[in-house]
Coordinates of C-alpha atoms in Angstrom, one line a residue:
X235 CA 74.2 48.1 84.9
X236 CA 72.8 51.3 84.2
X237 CA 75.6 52.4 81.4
X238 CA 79.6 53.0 81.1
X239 CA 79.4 54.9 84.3
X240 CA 77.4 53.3 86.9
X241 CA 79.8 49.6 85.7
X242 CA 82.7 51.5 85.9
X243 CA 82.1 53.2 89.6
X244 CA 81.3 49.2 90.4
X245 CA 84.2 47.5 89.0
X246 CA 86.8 50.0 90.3
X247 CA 84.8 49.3 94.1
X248 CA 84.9 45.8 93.0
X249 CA 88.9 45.6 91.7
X250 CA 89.9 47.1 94.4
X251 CA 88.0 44.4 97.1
X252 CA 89.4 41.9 95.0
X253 CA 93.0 43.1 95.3
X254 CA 93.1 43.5 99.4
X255 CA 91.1 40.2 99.4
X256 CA 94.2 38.5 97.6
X257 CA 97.0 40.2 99.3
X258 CA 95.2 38.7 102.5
X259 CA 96.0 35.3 101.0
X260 CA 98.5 32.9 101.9
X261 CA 101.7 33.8 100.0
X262 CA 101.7 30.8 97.6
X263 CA 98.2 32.0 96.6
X264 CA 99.1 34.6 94.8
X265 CA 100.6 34.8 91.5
X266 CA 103.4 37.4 90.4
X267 CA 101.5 36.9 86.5
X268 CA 97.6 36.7 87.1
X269 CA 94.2 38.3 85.8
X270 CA 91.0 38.5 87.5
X271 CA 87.7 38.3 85.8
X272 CA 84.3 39.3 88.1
X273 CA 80.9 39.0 87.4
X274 CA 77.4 39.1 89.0
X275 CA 74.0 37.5 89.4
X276 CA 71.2 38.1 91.7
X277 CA 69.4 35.2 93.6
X278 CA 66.5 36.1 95.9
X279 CA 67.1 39.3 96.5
X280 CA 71.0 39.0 97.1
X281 CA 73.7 39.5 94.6
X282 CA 76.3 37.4 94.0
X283 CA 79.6 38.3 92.6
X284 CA 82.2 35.5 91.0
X285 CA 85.4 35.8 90.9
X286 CA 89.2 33.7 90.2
X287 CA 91.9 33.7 92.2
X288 CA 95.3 32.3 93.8
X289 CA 98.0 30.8 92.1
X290 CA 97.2 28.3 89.0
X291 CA 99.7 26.5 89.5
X292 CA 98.5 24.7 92.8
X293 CA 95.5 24.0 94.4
X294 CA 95.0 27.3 95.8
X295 CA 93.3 28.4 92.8
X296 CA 89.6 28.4 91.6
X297 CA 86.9 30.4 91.6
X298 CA 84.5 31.7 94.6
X299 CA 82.1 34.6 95.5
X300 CA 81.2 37.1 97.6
X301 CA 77.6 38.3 98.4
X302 CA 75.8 41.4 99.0
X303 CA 72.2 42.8 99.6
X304 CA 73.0 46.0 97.1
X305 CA 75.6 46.3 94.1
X306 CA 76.9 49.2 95.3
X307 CA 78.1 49.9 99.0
X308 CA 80.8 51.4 100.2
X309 CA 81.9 48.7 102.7
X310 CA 83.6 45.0 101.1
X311 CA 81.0 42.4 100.0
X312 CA 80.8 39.1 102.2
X313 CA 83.6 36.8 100.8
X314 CA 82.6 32.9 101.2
X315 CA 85.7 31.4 100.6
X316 CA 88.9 32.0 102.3
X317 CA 91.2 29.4 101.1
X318 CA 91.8 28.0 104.3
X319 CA 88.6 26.7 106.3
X320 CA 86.3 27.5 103.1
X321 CA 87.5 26.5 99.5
X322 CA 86.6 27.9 96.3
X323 CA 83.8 26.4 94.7
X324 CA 85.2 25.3 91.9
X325 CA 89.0 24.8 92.3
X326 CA 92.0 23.2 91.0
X327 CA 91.9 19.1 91.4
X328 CA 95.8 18.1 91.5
X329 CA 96.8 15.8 88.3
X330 CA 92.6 15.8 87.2
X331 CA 91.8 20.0 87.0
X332 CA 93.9 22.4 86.5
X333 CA 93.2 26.0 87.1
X334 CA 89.6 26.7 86.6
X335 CA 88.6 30.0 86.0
X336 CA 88.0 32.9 83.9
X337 CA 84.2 31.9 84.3
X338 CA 80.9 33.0 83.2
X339 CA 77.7 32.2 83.9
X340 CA 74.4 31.3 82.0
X341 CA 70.7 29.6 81.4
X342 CA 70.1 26.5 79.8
X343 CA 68.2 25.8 76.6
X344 CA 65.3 24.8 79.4
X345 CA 65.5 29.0 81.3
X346 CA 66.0 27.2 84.2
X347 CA 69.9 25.4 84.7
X348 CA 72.2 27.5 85.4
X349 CA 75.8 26.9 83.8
X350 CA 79.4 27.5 85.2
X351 CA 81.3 28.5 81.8
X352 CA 85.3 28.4 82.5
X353 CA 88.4 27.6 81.3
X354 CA 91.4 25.4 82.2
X355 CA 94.4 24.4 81.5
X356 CA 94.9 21.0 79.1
X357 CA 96.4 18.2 81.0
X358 CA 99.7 18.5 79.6
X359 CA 99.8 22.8 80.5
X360 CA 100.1 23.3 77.1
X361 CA 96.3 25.3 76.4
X362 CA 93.5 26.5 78.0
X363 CA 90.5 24.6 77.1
X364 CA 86.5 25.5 77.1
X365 CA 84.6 23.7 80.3
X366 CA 81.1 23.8 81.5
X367 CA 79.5 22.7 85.1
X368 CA 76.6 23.1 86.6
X369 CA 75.6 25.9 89.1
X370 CA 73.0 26.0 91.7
X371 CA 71.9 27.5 95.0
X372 CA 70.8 25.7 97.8
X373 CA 69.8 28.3 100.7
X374 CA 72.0 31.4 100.4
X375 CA 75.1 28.9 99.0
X376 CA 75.7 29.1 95.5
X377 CA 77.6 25.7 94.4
X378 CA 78.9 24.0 91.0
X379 CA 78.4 20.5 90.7
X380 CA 82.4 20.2 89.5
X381 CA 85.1 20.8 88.4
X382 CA 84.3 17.5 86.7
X383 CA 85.9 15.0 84.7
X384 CA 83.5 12.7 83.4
X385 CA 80.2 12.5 81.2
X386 CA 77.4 14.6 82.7
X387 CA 74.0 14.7 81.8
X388 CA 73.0 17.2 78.8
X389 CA 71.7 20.3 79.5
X390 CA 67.4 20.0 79.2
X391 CA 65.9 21.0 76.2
X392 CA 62.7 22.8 76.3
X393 CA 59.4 21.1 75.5
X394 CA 58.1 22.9 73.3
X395 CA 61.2 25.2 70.7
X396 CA 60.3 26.6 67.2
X397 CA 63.0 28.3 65.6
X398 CA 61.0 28.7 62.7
X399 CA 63.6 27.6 60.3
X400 CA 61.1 25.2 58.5
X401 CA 59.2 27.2 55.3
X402 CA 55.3 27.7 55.3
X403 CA 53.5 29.3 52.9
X404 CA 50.2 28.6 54.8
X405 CA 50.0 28.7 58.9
X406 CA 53.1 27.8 60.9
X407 CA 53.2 24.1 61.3
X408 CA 51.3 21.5 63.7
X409 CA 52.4 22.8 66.9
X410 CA 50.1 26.3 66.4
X411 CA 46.8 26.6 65.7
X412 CA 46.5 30.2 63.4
X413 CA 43.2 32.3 63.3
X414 CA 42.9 35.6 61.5
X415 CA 45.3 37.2 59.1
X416 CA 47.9 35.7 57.1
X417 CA 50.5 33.7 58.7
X418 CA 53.5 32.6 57.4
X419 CA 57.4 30.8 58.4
X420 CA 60.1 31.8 56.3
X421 CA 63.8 32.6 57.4
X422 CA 63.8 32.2 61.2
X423 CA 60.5 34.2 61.7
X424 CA 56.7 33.6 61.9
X425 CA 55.4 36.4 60.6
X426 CA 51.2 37.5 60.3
X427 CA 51.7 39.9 57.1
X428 CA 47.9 41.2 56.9
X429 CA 48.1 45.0 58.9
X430 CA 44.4 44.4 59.5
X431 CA 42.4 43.2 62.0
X432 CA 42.9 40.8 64.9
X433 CA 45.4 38.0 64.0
X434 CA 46.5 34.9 66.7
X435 CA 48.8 31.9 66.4
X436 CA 47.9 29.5 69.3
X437 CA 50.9 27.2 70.5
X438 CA 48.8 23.7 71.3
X439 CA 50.7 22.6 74.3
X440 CA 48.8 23.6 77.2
X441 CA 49.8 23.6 80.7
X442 CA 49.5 25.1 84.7
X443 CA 53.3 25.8 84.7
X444 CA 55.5 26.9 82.3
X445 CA 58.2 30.0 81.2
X446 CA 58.3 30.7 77.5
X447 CA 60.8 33.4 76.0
X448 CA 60.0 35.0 72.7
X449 CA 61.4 37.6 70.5
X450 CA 58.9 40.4 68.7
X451 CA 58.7 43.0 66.2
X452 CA 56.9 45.0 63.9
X453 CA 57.8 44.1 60.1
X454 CA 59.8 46.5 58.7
X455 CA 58.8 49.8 56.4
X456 CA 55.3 49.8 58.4
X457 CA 53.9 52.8 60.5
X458 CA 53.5 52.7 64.2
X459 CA 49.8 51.8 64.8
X460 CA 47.8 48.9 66.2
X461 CA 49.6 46.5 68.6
X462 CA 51.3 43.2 68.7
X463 CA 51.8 40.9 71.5
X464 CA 51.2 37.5 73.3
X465 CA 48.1 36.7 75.1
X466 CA 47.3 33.8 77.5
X467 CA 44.4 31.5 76.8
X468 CA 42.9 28.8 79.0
X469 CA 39.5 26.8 76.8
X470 CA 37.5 29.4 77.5
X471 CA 38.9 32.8 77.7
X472 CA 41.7 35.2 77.4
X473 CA 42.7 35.3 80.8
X474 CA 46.0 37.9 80.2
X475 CA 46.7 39.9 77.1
X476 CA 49.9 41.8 76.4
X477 CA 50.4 44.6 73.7
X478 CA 52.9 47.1 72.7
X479 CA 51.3 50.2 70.9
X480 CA 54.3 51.9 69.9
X481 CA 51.9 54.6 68.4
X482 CA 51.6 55.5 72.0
X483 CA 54.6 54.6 73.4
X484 CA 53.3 52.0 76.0
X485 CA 52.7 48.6 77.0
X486 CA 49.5 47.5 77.4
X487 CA 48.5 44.7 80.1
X488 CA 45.0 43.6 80.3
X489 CA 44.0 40.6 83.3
X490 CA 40.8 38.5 84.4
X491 CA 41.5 39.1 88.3
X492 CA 41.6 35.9 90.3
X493 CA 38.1 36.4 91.9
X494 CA 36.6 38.7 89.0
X495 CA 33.2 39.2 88.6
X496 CA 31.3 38.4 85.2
X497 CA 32.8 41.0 82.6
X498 CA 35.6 42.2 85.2
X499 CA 38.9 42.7 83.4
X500 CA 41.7 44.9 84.7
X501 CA 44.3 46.8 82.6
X502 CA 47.7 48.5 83.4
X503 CA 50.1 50.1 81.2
X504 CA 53.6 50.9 80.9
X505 CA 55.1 54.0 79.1
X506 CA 57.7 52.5 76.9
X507 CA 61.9 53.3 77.0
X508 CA 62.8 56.5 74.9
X509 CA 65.2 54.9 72.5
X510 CA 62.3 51.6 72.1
X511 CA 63.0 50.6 68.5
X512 CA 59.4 48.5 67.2
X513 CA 61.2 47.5 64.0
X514 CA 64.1 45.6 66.0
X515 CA 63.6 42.2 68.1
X516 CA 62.4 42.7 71.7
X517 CA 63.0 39.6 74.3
X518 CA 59.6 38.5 76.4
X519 CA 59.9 36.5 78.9
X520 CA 56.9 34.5 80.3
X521 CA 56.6 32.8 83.1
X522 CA 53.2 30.9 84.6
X523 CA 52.9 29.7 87.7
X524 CA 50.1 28.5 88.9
X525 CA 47.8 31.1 89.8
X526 CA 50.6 33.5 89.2
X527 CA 51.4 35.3 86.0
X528 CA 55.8 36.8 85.5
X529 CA 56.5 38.9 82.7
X530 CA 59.3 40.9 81.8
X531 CA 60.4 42.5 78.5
X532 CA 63.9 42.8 77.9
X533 CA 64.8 41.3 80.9
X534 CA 64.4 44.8 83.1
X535 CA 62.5 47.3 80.8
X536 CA 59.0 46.3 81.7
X537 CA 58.5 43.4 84.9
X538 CA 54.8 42.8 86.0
X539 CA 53.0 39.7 87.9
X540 CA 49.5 39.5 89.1
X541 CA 47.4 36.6 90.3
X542 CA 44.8 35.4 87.7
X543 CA 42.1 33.0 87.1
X544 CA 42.9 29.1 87.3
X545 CA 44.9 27.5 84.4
X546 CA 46.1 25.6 82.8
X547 CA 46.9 28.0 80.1
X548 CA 48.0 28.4 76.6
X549 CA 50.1 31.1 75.1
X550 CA 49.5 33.1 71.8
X551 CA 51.0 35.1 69.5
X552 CA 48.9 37.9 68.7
X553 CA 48.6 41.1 66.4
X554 CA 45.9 43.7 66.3
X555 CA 45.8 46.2 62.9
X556 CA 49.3 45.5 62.1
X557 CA 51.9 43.0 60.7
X558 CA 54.5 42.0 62.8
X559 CA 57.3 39.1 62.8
X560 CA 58.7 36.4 66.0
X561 CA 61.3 34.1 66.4
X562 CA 63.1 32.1 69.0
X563 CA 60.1 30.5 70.4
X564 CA 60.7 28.2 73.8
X565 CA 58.2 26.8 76.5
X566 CA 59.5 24.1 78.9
X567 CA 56.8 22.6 81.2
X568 CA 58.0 24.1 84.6
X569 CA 57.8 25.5 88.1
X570 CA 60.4 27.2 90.1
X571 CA 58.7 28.0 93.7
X572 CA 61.4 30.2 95.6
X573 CA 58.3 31.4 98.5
X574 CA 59.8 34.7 98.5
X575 CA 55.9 36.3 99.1
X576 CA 54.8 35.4 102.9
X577 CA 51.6 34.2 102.9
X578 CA 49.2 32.2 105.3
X579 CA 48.6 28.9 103.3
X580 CA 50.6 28.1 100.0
X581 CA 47.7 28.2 98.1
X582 CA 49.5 31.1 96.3
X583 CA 51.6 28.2 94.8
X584 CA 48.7 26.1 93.9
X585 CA 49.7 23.4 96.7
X586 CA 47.0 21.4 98.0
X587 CA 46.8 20.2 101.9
X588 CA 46.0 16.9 102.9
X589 CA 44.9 17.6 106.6
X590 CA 42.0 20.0 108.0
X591 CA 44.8 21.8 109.9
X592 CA 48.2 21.7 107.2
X593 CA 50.4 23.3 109.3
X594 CA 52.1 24.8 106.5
X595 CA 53.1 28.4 106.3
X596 CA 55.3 30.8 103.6
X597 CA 57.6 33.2 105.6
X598 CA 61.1 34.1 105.7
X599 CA 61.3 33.0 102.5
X600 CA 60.9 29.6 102.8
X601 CA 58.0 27.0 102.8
X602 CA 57.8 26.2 106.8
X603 CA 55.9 23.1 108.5
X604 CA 54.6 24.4 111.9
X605 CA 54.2 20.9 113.1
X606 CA 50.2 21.0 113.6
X607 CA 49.0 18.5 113.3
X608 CA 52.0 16.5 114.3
X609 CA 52.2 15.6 110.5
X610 CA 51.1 16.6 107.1
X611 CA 51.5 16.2 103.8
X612 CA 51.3 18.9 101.1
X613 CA 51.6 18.1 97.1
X614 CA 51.4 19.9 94.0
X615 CA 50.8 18.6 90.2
X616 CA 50.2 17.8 87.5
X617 CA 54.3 16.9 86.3
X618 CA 55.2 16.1 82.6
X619 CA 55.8 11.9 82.0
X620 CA 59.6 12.6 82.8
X621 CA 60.6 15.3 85.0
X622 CA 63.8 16.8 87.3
X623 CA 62.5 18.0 90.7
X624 CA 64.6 19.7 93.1
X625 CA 63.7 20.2 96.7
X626 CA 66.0 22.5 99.4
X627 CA 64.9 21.8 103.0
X628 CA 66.5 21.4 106.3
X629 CA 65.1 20.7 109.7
X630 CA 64.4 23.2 112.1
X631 CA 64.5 21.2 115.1
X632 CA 65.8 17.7 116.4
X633 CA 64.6 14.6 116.6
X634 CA 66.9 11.2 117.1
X635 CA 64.0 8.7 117.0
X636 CA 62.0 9.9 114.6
X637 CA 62.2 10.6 110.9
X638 CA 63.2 14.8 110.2
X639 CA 61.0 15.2 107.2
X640 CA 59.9 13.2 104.1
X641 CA 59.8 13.8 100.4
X642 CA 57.3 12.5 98.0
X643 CA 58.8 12.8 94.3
X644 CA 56.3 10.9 92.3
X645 CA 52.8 10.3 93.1
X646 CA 49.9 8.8 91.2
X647 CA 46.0 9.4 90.9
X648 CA 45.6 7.9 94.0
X649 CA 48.0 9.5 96.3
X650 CA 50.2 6.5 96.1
X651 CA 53.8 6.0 95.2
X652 CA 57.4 7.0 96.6
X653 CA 58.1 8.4 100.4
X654 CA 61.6 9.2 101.5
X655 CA 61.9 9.9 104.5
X656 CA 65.1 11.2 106.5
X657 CA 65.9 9.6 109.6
X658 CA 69.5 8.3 111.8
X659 CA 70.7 4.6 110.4
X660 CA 73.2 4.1 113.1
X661 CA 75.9 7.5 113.3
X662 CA 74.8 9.0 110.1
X663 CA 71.9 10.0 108.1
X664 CA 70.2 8.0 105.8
X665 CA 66.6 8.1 103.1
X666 CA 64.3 5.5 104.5
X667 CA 62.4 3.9 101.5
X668 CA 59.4 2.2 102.4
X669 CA 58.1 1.3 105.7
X670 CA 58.8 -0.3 109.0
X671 CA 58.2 -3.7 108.2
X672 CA 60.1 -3.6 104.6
X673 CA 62.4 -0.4 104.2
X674 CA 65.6 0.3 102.0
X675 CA 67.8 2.5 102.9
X676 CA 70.6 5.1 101.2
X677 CA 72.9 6.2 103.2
X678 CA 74.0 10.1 103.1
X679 CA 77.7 11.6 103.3
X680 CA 78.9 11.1 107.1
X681 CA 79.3 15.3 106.9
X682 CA 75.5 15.8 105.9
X683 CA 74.1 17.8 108.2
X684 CA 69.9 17.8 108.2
X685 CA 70.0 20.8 109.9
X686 CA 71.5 23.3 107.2
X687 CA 70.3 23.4 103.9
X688 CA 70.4 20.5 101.8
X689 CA 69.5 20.2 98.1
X690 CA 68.2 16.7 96.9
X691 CA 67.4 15.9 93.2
X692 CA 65.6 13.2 91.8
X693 CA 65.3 12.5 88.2
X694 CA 62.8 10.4 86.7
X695 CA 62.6 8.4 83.3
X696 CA 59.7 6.3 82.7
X697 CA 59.8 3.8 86.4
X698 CA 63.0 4.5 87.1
X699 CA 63.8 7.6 89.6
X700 CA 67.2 8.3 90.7
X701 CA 68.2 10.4 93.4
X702 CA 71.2 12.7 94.3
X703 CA 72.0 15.1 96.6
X704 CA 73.8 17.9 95.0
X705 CA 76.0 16.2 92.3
X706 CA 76.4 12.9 94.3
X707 CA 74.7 9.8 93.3
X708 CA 72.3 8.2 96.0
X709 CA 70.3 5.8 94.4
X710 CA 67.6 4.8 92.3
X711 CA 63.7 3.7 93.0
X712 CA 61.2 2.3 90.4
X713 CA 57.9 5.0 90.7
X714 CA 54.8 5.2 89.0
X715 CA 55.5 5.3 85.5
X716 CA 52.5 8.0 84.8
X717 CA 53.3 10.1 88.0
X718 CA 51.0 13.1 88.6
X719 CA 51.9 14.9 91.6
X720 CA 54.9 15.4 93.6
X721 CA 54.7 16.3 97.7
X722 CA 56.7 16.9 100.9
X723 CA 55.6 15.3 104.4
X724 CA 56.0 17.7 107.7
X725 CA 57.3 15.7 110.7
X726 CA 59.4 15.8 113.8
X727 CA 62.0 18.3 112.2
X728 CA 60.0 21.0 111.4
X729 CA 61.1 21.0 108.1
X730 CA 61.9 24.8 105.9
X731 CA 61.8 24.5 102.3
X732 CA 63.8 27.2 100.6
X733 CA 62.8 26.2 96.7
X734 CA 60.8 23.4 95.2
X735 CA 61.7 22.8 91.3
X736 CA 60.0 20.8 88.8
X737 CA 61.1 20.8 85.3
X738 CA 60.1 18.7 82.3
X739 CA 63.5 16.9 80.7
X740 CA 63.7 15.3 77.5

């Protein structure tokens, strides 16, 4: 939202969608007594707005969502659910869950679980009580793995999370490495106190993928000059700086290019908002990718991405002739590849082929296996010693004798290790595990469908790798204990990967 105005022209377009989509309802879906509560989040480039409805009292209630390629349009956004054919995706369960709604949603400790906050009514309909799910896409379907009713798996902490709550007169503990100026942790902060010279506090985990957030200021009762920042680091070189001179009211961005040449740096800057306050936190987001490089600054002020040198990379906090305070430190070891940029080969990604002729392709969004050769197999690493990865695919095209696709989800050195591969058991569906000669099979939902999109997500602890698709429970596979790469296999179902996750869990 762009202020009081621009939410209020939405929500009134919004209400009033809402209201003609409930009085199309079945009658016992609407209650004489309700309250509607919307929101919105965007997902590759769509928007996706939330919403409760129907009657709490009976299964016609929950919570679903409409989507849109714009926020605001004069014509209804595209309503998923209808009550009927489509149900909410979270709804009321008769004598489990009753009346979810009200909901909210948000990122996990990790930046990268989404969460389905609601309420719902006690069991005996005497108070509302606080629950949480988890939400995902898969394709252009958002989903919550719920409304549920049992343990579930704690959110994933981040690898690496200094809240600087621990006192140091001297540095800032054994996680950084401090050079230059004074640093110090006291009261929530890390703060370099010295307004001179070049100061840097390295965080020692180091790593190809990752998305750190960080918040940043200039101490109080200072002027405005020098600059204080982050830069990324691989054992060499700086390979990306970023400073805010408030002196001058921008951002400064300085980059060695992918394919520099000796001395080569680039530099872009970015004239800061009118009402930027220095002497208040600012939120930085970082997020590395590869060969890729995210950054925004409270979360839409300042977004810029470039390709730079090969990682992996460290980050650093960093000030330059001033003093200046952060807090709420988090990295978690991750990727998040949503192939939203088309490009010939995935190298983009940092995927590596394992045929002369891969096959593979980036368009439409997706991750696509042309099917020449007639099969290939494309991987990507290195993964933290326990890991979560989620893949999206479907098949493109049939085949009832041979298997659609496979999925490789822990690899060692050698290229050995797991291969699932999806194939027909009899009527239904099924992950082939192993080979001809001595296979094991899990057997999918008799409504899976290989030809829309599916998401499948393994976890892995040590040996031990379960696997799930969505929030159902498959099975579980012993895997190379120190697994190093993960990798899909293209076969007879030309298969289209919409995102491929990996993210270190704890």
């Amino acid at each position: 939202a762009e202020g009081d105005e621009y939410f209020s022209v939405w929500f009134e377009s919004f209400a009033a969608h809402i209201m003609q989509s409930l009085g199309s309802l079945p009658t016992d879906c609407v209650s004489t007594s309700y309250s509607t509560f919307v929101m919105y989040i965007e997902h590759k480039g769509k928007y996706y707005e939330m919403f409760s409805g129907g009657n709490w009292q009976n299964k016609t209630y929950g919570v679903s969502y409409a989507v849109s390629d714009r926020v605001l349009r004069e014509d209804e956004w595209e309503q998923v659910a209808d009550g009927e054919q489509t149900l909410p995706i979270l709804r009321t369960i008769p004598h489990r869950v009753i009346g979810p709604g009200h909901n909210s949603v948000v990122r996990g400790l990790d930046n990268r679980e989404w969460f389905c906050v609601y309420h719902r009514w006690s069991s005996d309909n005497q108070a509302r009580v606080l629950a949480i799910d988890r939400l995902d896409w898969v394709g252009e379907r958002m989903f919550v793995i719920g409304a549920t009713t049992t343990p579930q798996p704690s959110p994933n902490p981040p690898t690496i999370i200094d809240y600087f709550n621990v006192h140091h007169d001297v540095d800032l503990g054994t996680e950084w490495q401090c050079e230059g100026g004074k640093w110090v942790a006291r009261d929530g902060q890390a703060i370099q106190e010295v307004d001179t010279g070049i100061a840097t506090a390295l965080c020692r985990y180091q790593t190809p993928y990752f998305i750190a957030e960080l918040g940043l200021k200039l101490l109080p009762h200072l002027d405005r000059k020098g600059a204080y920042g982050f830069a990324l680091n691989n054992s060499e070189e700086t390979v990306v700086s970023f400073k805010i001179r408030p002196a001058n009211c921008l951002v400064e961005i300085e980059w060695l290019p992918l394919n520099a040449h000796e001395g080569e740096r680039r530099k872009q800057e970015f004239t800061l908002p009118a009402h930027f306050n220095c002497w208040a936190f600012h939120l930085l987001s970082v997020e590395v990718n590869g060969l890729a490089v995210h950054i925004s600054m409270d979360e839409n002020a300042i977004r810029w991405q470039a390709p730079v040198r090969l990682q992996p990379l460290s980050i650093a906090l960093l000030t330059e002739e001033t003093a200046a305070a952060f807090a709420g430190f988090s990295l978690t070891h991750s990727w998040n590849d949503l192939f939203m940029e088309e490009s010939a080969l995935p190298l983009a990604y940092n995927y590596v082929t394992h045929s002369q002729d891969a096959g593979w392709t980036i368009r439409e969004k997706s991750l696509r296996f042309a099917g020449q050769p007639s099969s290939s197999i494309i991987t990507k690493g290195p993964l933290p010693i326990d890991y979560e990865l989620l893949v999206n695919l479907k098949a493109c095209a049939e085949s009832p004798t041979q298997p659609l696709y496979g999925i490789l989800p822990a690899l060692d050195g050698d290229g050995g290790g797991a291969v699932l591969r999806l194939l027909k058991a009899g009527e239904n569906w099924a992950l082939q595990y192993g080979d001809a000669q001595e296979s094991q099979y899990f057997s999918l939902p008799v409504d899976f469908s290989p030809y829309d999109y599916q998401q499948f997500r393994f976890r892995k602890r040590g040996k031990f790798l379960t696997i799930h698709l969505e929030g159902q429970s498959i099975g579980e596979i012993k895997v190379p204990v120190l697994a190093e790469r993960i990798g899909l296999e293209g076969a007879a179902g030309f298969p289209a990967v919409d995102r491929l996750a990996v993210t270190a869990i704890g």
